Amino acid sequence: MTGGEVAAIIAAVAFAVLVVFIVLVLMKIGKTVERVTTTVDEANKTIEVVTKDVDILSRQVEGLLVKSNVLLDDVNKKVATIDPLFEAVAELSESVSELNYSSKNLLGKVGAVGKTTAKAGVVSKVGGAAFRAFRPKKSSKVSETTK
């Protein structure tokens, strides 16, 4: 064997090792590509399911919003119906407050008149007693003859 033949054999063996190594790497890459493909397919299926669920949820939310708006309109109408009642209660409250104030004033005035009347009663009793005390007394003889 010559030096050229040995070099050719070494080159052939090196080339064969290189081919085996490339085949092993390509097989691993093939498995990885399969896994990636499977993962992408599952992700696509999941995205489709999620999209369908989101569509269903959005329709349900839209229905709830419509019902909420109808309910809110109904509540607003009922509140508008009740507003006059609250206004009447407020006016009644003011009237009761004014009546209370007037009653207090009246009681104050009646109390003052009562005090004045009591003073006048005392004065009239004192005056009556004084009048009887200073009135000329008729003689008893005159009163006996009249009998």
Backbone as ProteinMPNN parsed JSONL, in Angstrom:
{"seq_chain_A": "MTGGEVAAIIAAVAFAVLVVFIVLVLMKIGKTVERVTTTVDEANKTIEVVTKDVDILSRQVEGLLVKSNVLLDDVNKKVATIDPLFEAVAELSESVSELNYSSKNLLGKVGAVGKTTAKAGVVSKVGGAAFRAFRPKKSSKVSETTK", "coords_chain_A": {"N_chain_A": [[0.828, -1.146, 0.0], [0.48, 1.993, -0.762], [1.406, 5.335, 0.041], [-0.546, 7.047, -0.948], [-2.748, 5.437, -1.157], [-3.29, 4.81, 1.499], [-3.921, 7.297, 2.466], [-6.229, 7.714, 1.038], [-7.862, 5.754, 2.126], [-8.035, 6.651, 4.756], [-9.306, 9.051, 4.32], [-11.713, 8.093, 3.275], [-12.764, 6.706, 5.475], [-13.031, 8.783, 7.294], [-14.857, 10.286, 5.907], [-17.021, 8.53, 5.957], [-17.545, 8.415, 8.716], [-18.282, 11.045, 9.082], [-20.589, 11.108, 7.51], [-22.213, 9.312, 8.95], [-22.448, 10.716, 11.368], [-23.78, 13.031, 10.431], [-26.133, 11.803, 9.562], [-27.178, 10.893, 12.024], [-27.575, 13.373, 13.324], [-29.427, 14.506, 11.576], [-31.538, 12.75, 11.975], [-32.203, 13.302, 14.657], [-32.942, 15.973, 14.355], [-35.124, 15.577, 12.698], [-36.892, 14.25, 14.474], [-37.246, 16.298, 16.303], [-38.446, 18.229, 14.679], [-40.825, 16.874, 14.147], [-41.942, 16.858, 16.737], [-42.219, 19.601, 17.138], [-44.009, 20.159, 15.085], [-46.224, 18.665, 15.967], [-46.754, 20.029, 18.36], [-47.376, 22.573, 17.354], [-49.67, 21.926, 15.89], [-51.379, 21.121, 17.995], [-51.478, 23.545, 19.362], [-52.77, 25.125, 17.451], [-55.256, 23.806, 17.368], [-56.089, 24.301, 19.997], [-56.226, 27.08, 19.953], [-58.314, 27.393, 18.134], [-60.429, 26.255, 19.625], [-60.45, 28.0, 21.825], [-61.041, 30.381, 20.523], [-63.623, 29.826, 19.588], [-64.908, 29.537, 22.077], [-64.551, 32.111, 23.109], [-66.049, 33.549, 21.274], [-68.607, 32.558, 21.873], [-68.816, 33.374, 24.547], [-68.675, 36.153, 24.179], [-71.077, 36.638, 22.842], [-72.876, 35.869, 24.838], [-72.239, 37.733, 26.818], [-72.969, 40.048, 25.498], [-75.73, 39.634, 25.361], [-76.306, 39.699, 28.109], [-75.62, 42.345, 28.653], [-77.563, 43.671, 27.156], [-79.874, 42.846, 28.525], [-79.269, 43.981, 31.003], [-79.334, 46.689, 30.354], [-82.044, 46.957, 29.709], [-83.167, 46.362, 32.194], [-82.083, 48.461, 33.704], [-83.28, 50.659, 32.421], [-85.948, 50.119, 33.147], [-85.783, 50.378, 35.934], [-85.075, 53.083, 36.079], [-87.419, 54.244, 35.06], [-89.227, 53.521, 37.061], [-88.123, 54.819, 39.248], [-88.469, 57.43, 38.402], [-91.216, 57.514, 38.572], [-91.568, 57.352, 41.298], [-90.379, 59.657, 42.234], [-92.139, 61.99, 42.564], [-93.406, 61.21, 44.93], [-91.331, 61.315, 46.808], [-90.846, 64.051, 46.7], [-93.274, 64.988, 47.703], [-93.147, 63.948, 50.284], [-90.979, 65.402, 51.212], [-92.053, 67.985, 51.15], [-94.133, 67.631, 52.994], [-92.611, 67.155, 55.235], [-91.43, 69.664, 55.563], [-93.765, 71.122, 56.099], [-94.601, 69.947, 58.511], [-92.467, 70.674, 60.098], [-92.762, 73.467, 60.061], [-95.271, 73.617, 61.327], [-94.605, 72.61, 63.828], [-92.844, 74.608, 64.7], [-94.635, 76.768, 64.743], [-96.419, 75.822, 66.68], [-94.782, 75.812, 68.949], [-94.332, 78.576, 69.172], [-96.985, 79.41, 69.648], [-97.537, 78.084, 72.065], [-95.71, 79.413, 73.659], [-96.766, 82.008, 73.604], [-99.322, 81.519, 74.727], [-98.525, 80.668, 77.227], [-97.381, 83.043, 78.163], [-99.682, 84.674, 78.185], [-101.142, 83.271, 80.071], [-99.584, 83.667, 82.36], [-99.859, 86.414, 82.573], [-102.612, 86.529, 82.967], [-102.839, 85.171, 85.377], [-101.489, 86.952, 87.021], [-103.257, 89.106, 86.789], [-105.485, 87.988, 87.993], [-104.604, 87.682, 90.631], [-104.2, 90.37, 91.243], [-106.819, 91.292, 90.987], [-108.069, 89.901, 93.078], [-106.703, 90.958, 95.253], [-107.422, 93.614, 94.902], [-110.237, 93.4, 95.184], [-110.409, 92.543, 97.837], [-109.312, 94.759, 99.053], [-111.172, 96.667, 98.315], [-113.462, 95.748, 99.627], [-112.563, 96.017, 102.189], [-112.267, 98.77, 102.507], [-114.727, 99.865, 101.989], [-117.617, 101.633, 102.85], [-119.304, 100.601, 105.679], [-122.532, 99.521, 106.128], [-124.897, 100.436, 108.481], [-126.002, 98.339, 111.117], [-128.532, 98.711, 111.988], [-129.99, 99.724, 109.929], [-130.031, 97.678, 108.218], [-131.484, 95.905, 109.667], [-134.033, 97.035, 109.715], [-134.799, 96.888, 107.175], [-135.352, 94.369, 106.825]], "CA_chain_A": [[0.0, 0.0, 0.0], [1.248, 3.213, -0.934], [0.951, 6.461, 0.873], [-1.767, 7.61, -1.508], [-3.858, 4.548, -0.853], [-3.568, 4.953, 2.932], [-4.586, 8.589, 2.607], [-7.57, 7.56, 0.495], [-8.635, 4.97, 3.092], [-8.303, 7.534, 5.91], [-10.306, 10.018, 3.875], [-12.977, 7.373, 3.128], [-13.262, 6.42, 6.82], [-13.44, 10.081, 7.844], [-16.087, 10.656, 5.211], [-18.069, 7.636, 6.45], [-17.871, 8.884, 10.078], [-18.994, 12.308, 8.891], [-21.927, 10.777, 7.006], [-22.959, 8.715, 10.067], [-22.738, 11.813, 12.28], [-24.804, 13.863, 9.787], [-27.383, 11.035, 9.579], [-27.69, 10.939, 13.4], [-28.059, 14.748, 13.575], [-30.65, 14.689, 10.788], [-32.604, 11.993, 12.632], [-32.619, 14.086, 15.823], [-33.644, 17.151, 13.83], [-36.419, 15.07, 12.21], [-37.737, 14.034, 15.644], [-37.552, 17.627, 16.847], [-39.414, 18.845, 13.761], [-42.098, 16.196, 14.386], [-42.472, 17.371, 18.002], [-42.637, 20.99, 16.903], [-45.22, 20.093, 14.259], [-47.298, 18.211, 16.851], [-47.046, 21.134, 19.278], [-48.047, 23.628, 16.581], [-51.025, 21.437, 15.602], [-52.152, 21.223, 19.241], [-51.696, 24.975, 19.626], [-53.805, 25.583, 16.513], [-56.534, 23.274, 17.828], [-56.436, 25.029, 21.22], [-56.613, 28.433, 19.542], [-59.654, 27.289, 17.545], [-61.381, 26.049, 20.724], [-60.515, 29.252, 22.595], [-61.742, 31.364, 19.684], [-65.054, 29.49, 19.647], [-65.384, 29.871, 23.427], [-64.596, 33.58, 23.221], [-67.219, 33.993, 20.503], [-69.805, 32.225, 22.664], [-68.836, 34.276, 25.697], [-68.996, 37.526, 23.756], [-72.523, 36.678, 22.579], [-73.57, 35.837, 26.128], [-72.016, 39.027, 27.471], [-73.804, 41.023, 24.789], [-77.101, 39.4, 25.841], [-76.4, 40.212, 29.478], [-75.61, 43.81, 28.589], [-78.884, 44.101, 26.679], [-80.798, 42.655, 29.649], [-78.933, 44.979, 32.019], [-79.845, 47.983, 29.883], [-83.503, 46.925, 29.85], [-83.43, 46.447, 33.626], [-81.75, 49.82, 34.122], [-84.358, 51.525, 31.922], [-87.121, 49.861, 33.98], [-85.527, 50.99, 37.241], [-85.142, 54.533, 35.904], [-88.828, 54.621, 34.932], [-89.862, 53.383, 38.369], [-87.614, 55.902, 40.089], [-89.147, 58.643, 37.949], [-92.577, 57.438, 39.1], [-91.509, 57.534, 42.746], [-89.866, 60.991, 42.548], [-93.145, 62.871, 43.171], [-93.644, 60.786, 46.306], [-90.266, 61.872, 47.632], [-91.075, 65.488, 46.779], [-94.395, 65.191, 48.621], [-92.649, 63.688, 51.639], [-90.141, 66.543, 51.584], [-92.952, 69.097, 51.442], [-94.797, 67.298, 54.253], [-91.613, 67.358, 56.278], [-91.34, 71.116, 55.779], [-95.017, 71.556, 56.732], [-94.567, 69.498, 59.905], [-91.486, 71.523, 60.773], [-93.385, 74.774, 60.265], [-96.308, 73.426, 62.336], [-93.901, 72.466, 65.096], [-92.361, 75.944, 65.058], [-95.81, 77.571, 65.09], [-96.931, 75.316, 67.959], [-93.899, 76.319, 70.007], [-94.63, 79.999, 69.344], [-98.31, 79.519, 70.256], [-97.406, 77.709, 73.47], [-95.014, 80.511, 74.332], [-97.708, 83.11, 73.772], [-100.338, 81.092, 75.69], [-97.874, 80.693, 78.537], [-97.253, 84.448, 78.569], [-101.028, 85.144, 78.514], [-101.494, 82.617, 81.332], [-98.88, 84.371, 83.436], [-100.515, 87.719, 82.704], [-103.932, 86.281, 83.542], [-102.626, 84.83, 86.778], [-101.175, 88.217, 87.712], [-104.492, 89.887, 86.857], [-106.332, 87.341, 88.991], [-104.073, 88.047, 91.946], [-104.476, 91.795, 91.433], [-108.261, 91.479, 91.215], [-108.387, 89.435, 94.424], [-106.184, 91.954, 96.19], [-108.286, 94.791, 94.746], [-111.538, 93.087, 95.78], [-110.247, 92.546, 99.287], [-109.111, 96.153, 99.46], [-112.451, 97.356, 98.13], [-114.348, 95.347, 100.72], [-112.03, 96.528, 103.445], [-112.447, 100.225, 102.602], [-116.099, 100.233, 101.663], [-118.318, 102.001, 104.078], [-120.189, 99.555, 106.141], [-123.867, 99.99, 106.462], [-125.174, 100.154, 109.884], [-126.774, 97.151, 111.326], [-129.907, 99.075, 112.211], [-130.636, 99.907, 108.637], [-130.215, 96.369, 107.65], [-132.519, 95.211, 110.409], [-135.307, 97.604, 109.36], [-135.137, 96.468, 105.837], [-135.712, 92.971, 106.844]], "C_chain_A": [[0.89, 1.231, 0.0], [0.668, 4.293, -0.046], [-0.337, 7.056, 0.364], [-2.963, 6.76, -1.174], [-4.251, 4.671, 0.614], [-4.324, 6.257, 3.152], [-6.016, 8.492, 2.107], [-8.435, 6.788, 1.463], [-8.99, 5.849, 4.3], [-9.386, 8.545, 5.53], [-11.657, 9.349, 3.761], [-13.586, 7.089, 4.494], [-13.771, 7.713, 7.456], [-14.753, 10.526, 7.215], [-17.248, 9.806, 5.714], [-18.501, 8.059, 7.852], [-18.677, 10.172, 9.996], [-20.418, 12.055, 8.429], [-22.774, 10.189, 8.136], [-23.37, 9.826, 11.053], [-23.855, 12.708, 11.724], [-26.142, 13.135, 9.806], [-27.989, 11.065, 10.979], [-28.282, 12.328, 13.732], [-29.366, 14.979, 12.824], [-31.817, 13.914, 11.411], [-33.122, 12.743, 13.866], [-33.386, 15.331, 15.388], [-35.027, 16.737, 13.333], [-37.386, 14.852, 13.381], [-38.165, 15.377, 16.249], [-38.583, 18.332, 15.979], [-40.782, 18.199, 13.957], [-42.748, 16.719, 15.676], [-42.973, 18.806, 17.838], [-43.922, 21.001, 16.09], [-46.42, 19.672, 15.114], [-47.719, 19.345, 17.798], [-47.792, 22.258, 18.563], [-49.478, 23.204, 16.249], [-51.916, 21.534, 16.843], [-52.451, 22.682, 19.58], [-52.782, 25.528, 18.713], [-55.186, 25.097, 16.94], [-57.015, 24.038, 19.078], [-56.896, 26.447, 20.886], [-58.007, 28.415, 18.93], [-60.718, 27.139, 18.641], [-61.56, 27.349, 21.523], [-61.273, 30.319, 21.81], [-63.243, 31.103, 19.704], [-65.641, 29.862, 21.007], [-65.51, 31.38, 23.615], [-65.785, 34.129, 22.447], [-68.511, 33.733, 21.286], [-69.925, 33.173, 23.857], [-69.201, 35.703, 25.292], [-70.476, 37.661, 23.432], [-73.311, 36.698, 23.887], [-73.424, 37.159, 26.872], [-72.866, 40.1, 26.807], [-75.262, 40.875, 25.225], [-77.296, 39.922, 27.253], [-76.419, 41.736, 29.5], [-76.956, 44.344, 28.12], [-79.899, 43.977, 27.818], [-80.543, 43.679, 30.747], [-79.453, 46.352, 31.623], [-81.36, 48.051, 30.023], [-83.88, 47.079, 31.327], [-83.168, 47.858, 34.139], [-82.803, 50.816, 33.645], [-85.608, 51.367, 32.783], [-86.956, 50.518, 35.351], [-85.62, 52.512, 37.142], [-86.584, 55.012, 35.781], [-89.522, 54.556, 36.29], [-89.391, 54.468, 39.327], [-88.275, 57.22, 39.693], [-90.58, 58.673, 38.464], [-92.592, 57.744, 40.594], [-91.043, 58.941, 43.129], [-90.927, 61.923, 43.125], [-93.46, 62.499, 44.622], [-92.581, 61.371, 47.229], [-90.416, 63.388, 47.763], [-92.205, 65.792, 47.751], [-93.957, 64.963, 50.067], [-91.783, 64.848, 52.109], [-91.013, 67.749, 51.94], [-93.692, 68.858, 52.754], [-93.857, 67.519, 55.427], [-91.469, 68.842, 56.59], [-92.588, 71.621, 56.494], [-95.036, 71.162, 58.208], [-93.586, 70.346, 60.702], [-92.067, 72.906, 61.054], [-94.473, 74.694, 61.33], [-95.682, 73.315, 63.722], [-93.422, 73.827, 65.588], [-93.529, 76.824, 65.5], [-96.392, 77.127, 66.425], [-96.084, 75.818, 69.119], [-94.179, 77.79, 70.262], [-95.967, 80.182, 70.05], [-98.245, 79.167, 71.735], [-96.687, 78.786, 74.266], [-95.95, 81.677, 74.596], [-98.783, 82.759, 74.787], [-99.749, 81.103, 77.085], [-97.74, 82.117, 79.053], [-98.615, 85.004, 78.96], [-101.465, 84.54, 79.844], [-100.834, 83.302, 82.51], [-99.532, 85.728, 83.683], [-101.881, 87.563, 83.362], [-103.813, 85.943, 85.021], [-102.319, 86.086, 87.586], [-102.434, 89.053, 87.86], [-105.432, 89.295, 87.888], [-105.893, 87.704, 90.396], [-104.397, 89.501, 92.242], [-105.957, 92.007, 91.709], [-108.665, 90.995, 92.594], [-107.926, 90.437, 95.469], [-107.072, 93.204, 96.134], [-109.65, 94.569, 95.378], [-111.471, 93.12, 97.292], [-110.08, 93.965, 99.792], [-110.43, 96.917, 99.356], [-113.402, 97.004, 99.275], [-113.869, 95.91, 102.049], [-112.325, 98.026, 103.591], [-113.867, 100.678, 102.287], [-116.817, 100.605, 102.974], [-119.316, 100.902, 104.444], [-121.524, 100.176, 106.5], [-124.154, 99.605, 107.909], [-126.087, 98.945, 109.997], [-128.25, 97.476, 111.56], [-130.638, 99.201, 110.901], [-130.912, 98.545, 108.052], [-131.303, 95.613, 108.38], [-133.886, 95.75, 110.02], [-135.729, 97.174, 107.976], [-135.607, 95.046, 105.806], [-137.121, 92.864, 107.122]], "O_chain_A": [[1.885, 1.37, 0.711], [-0.413, 4.158, 0.528], [-1.152, 7.527, 1.157], [-4.058, 7.271, -0.937], [-5.439, 4.638, 0.935], [-5.267, 6.305, 3.942], [-6.918, 9.109, 2.673], [-9.613, 7.107, 1.626], [-10.112, 5.794, 4.803], [-10.27, 8.852, 6.331], [-12.668, 9.958, 4.111], [-14.799, 7.215, 4.664], [-14.828, 7.723, 8.086], [-15.636, 11.064, 7.883], [-18.355, 10.318, 5.879], [-19.695, 8.063, 8.152], [-19.634, 10.368, 10.745], [-21.351, 12.708, 8.897], [-23.948, 10.539, 8.262], [-24.512, 9.86, 11.511], [-24.765, 13.096, 12.456], [-27.179, 13.757, 10.035], [-29.199, 11.244, 11.114], [-29.348, 12.431, 14.339], [-30.301, 15.574, 13.361], [-32.957, 14.377, 11.375], [-34.33, 12.812, 14.093], [-34.385, 15.69, 16.011], [-35.998, 17.468, 13.528], [-38.558, 15.222, 13.297], [-39.316, 15.549, 16.652], [-39.499, 18.967, 16.499], [-41.798, 18.894, 13.936], [-43.948, 16.991, 15.707], [-44.034, 19.164, 18.35], [-44.831, 21.779, 16.383], [-47.5, 20.251, 15.001], [-48.91, 19.578, 18.001], [-48.734, 22.828, 19.113], [-50.397, 24.02, 16.317], [-53.062, 21.974, 16.758], [-53.548, 23.009, 20.031], [-53.623, 26.313, 19.152], [-56.161, 25.846, 16.893], [-58.193, 24.375, 19.195], [-57.851, 26.949, 21.478], [-58.801, 29.323, 19.178], [-61.761, 27.793, 18.606], [-62.68, 27.74, 21.85], [-62.059, 31.073, 22.383], [-64.042, 32.033, 19.82], [-66.73, 30.43, 21.088], [-66.471, 31.86, 24.216], [-66.453, 35.058, 22.899], [-69.393, 34.589, 21.347], [-71.0, 33.704, 24.137], [-69.955, 36.377, 25.994], [-71.074, 38.698, 23.719], [-74.282, 37.44, 24.031], [-74.376, 37.644, 27.483], [-73.421, 40.964, 27.485], [-75.953, 41.872, 25.436], [-78.327, 40.519, 27.563], [-77.153, 42.342, 30.28], [-77.437, 45.356, 28.629], [-80.69, 44.891, 28.05], [-81.484, 44.189, 31.355], [-79.956, 47.095, 32.466], [-81.902, 49.085, 30.411], [-84.795, 47.83, 31.669], [-83.952, 48.388, 34.926], [-83.177, 51.723, 34.389], [-86.26, 52.356, 33.116], [-87.887, 51.141, 35.862], [-86.184, 53.157, 38.026], [-86.942, 56.057, 36.325], [-90.314, 55.436, 36.628], [-90.175, 54.976, 40.128], [-88.605, 58.034, 40.555], [-91.106, 59.745, 38.762], [-93.546, 58.341, 41.091], [-91.292, 59.376, 44.253], [-90.642, 62.604, 44.11], [-93.746, 63.37, 45.444], [-92.899, 61.865, 48.311], [-90.141, 63.947, 48.825], [-92.116, 66.739, 48.533], [-94.356, 65.705, 50.965], [-91.845, 65.235, 53.276], [-90.744, 68.449, 52.916], [-93.86, 69.787, 53.545], [-94.263, 68.011, 56.48], [-91.395, 69.229, 57.756], [-92.491, 72.455, 57.395], [-95.443, 71.954, 59.058], [-93.852, 70.694, 61.852], [-91.891, 73.453, 62.143], [-94.594, 75.6, 62.155], [-96.2, 73.883, 64.684], [-93.58, 74.157, 66.763], [-93.436, 77.537, 66.499], [-96.815, 77.965, 67.222], [-96.618, 76.206, 70.158], [-94.258, 78.221, 71.413], [-96.082, 81.012, 70.952], [-98.825, 79.863, 72.568], [-97.024, 79.038, 75.423], [-95.935, 82.265, 75.677], [-99.135, 83.59, 75.625], [-100.418, 81.512, 78.034], [-97.958, 82.377, 80.237], [-98.721, 85.727, 79.951], [-102.09, 85.22, 80.657], [-101.463, 83.496, 83.55], [-99.734, 86.142, 84.824], [-102.263, 88.368, 84.212], [-104.624, 86.399, 85.827], [-102.824, 86.262, 88.694], [-102.672, 89.642, 88.914], [-106.114, 90.038, 88.593], [-106.724, 88.0, 91.255], [-104.815, 89.838, 93.35], [-106.318, 92.812, 92.568], [-109.521, 91.611, 93.23], [-108.635, 90.733, 96.431], [-107.428, 93.777, 97.164], [-110.17, 95.464, 96.044], [-112.36, 93.657, 97.953], [-110.633, 94.336, 100.828], [-110.753, 97.726, 100.227], [-114.069, 97.882, 99.824], [-114.672, 96.238, 102.923], [-112.604, 98.493, 104.695], [-114.124, 101.88, 102.339], [-116.64, 99.982, 104.021], [-120.048, 100.376, 103.606], [-121.591, 101.243, 107.11], [-123.696, 98.589, 108.432], [-126.832, 98.601, 109.079], [-129.117, 96.625, 111.357], [-131.802, 98.814, 110.796], [-131.961, 98.325, 107.446], [-131.977, 94.77, 107.788], [-134.842, 94.975, 109.996], [-136.92, 97.113, 107.671], [-136.205, 94.596, 104.828], [-137.655, 91.756, 107.186]]}, "name": "protein", "num_of_chains": 1, "seq": "MTGGEVAAIIAAVAFAVLVVFIVLVLMKIGKTVERVTTTVDEANKTIEVVTKDVDILSRQVEGLLVKSNVLLDDVNKKVATIDPLFEAVAELSESVSELNYSSKNLLGKVGAVGKTTAKAGVVSKVGGAAFRAFRPKKSSKVSETTK"}
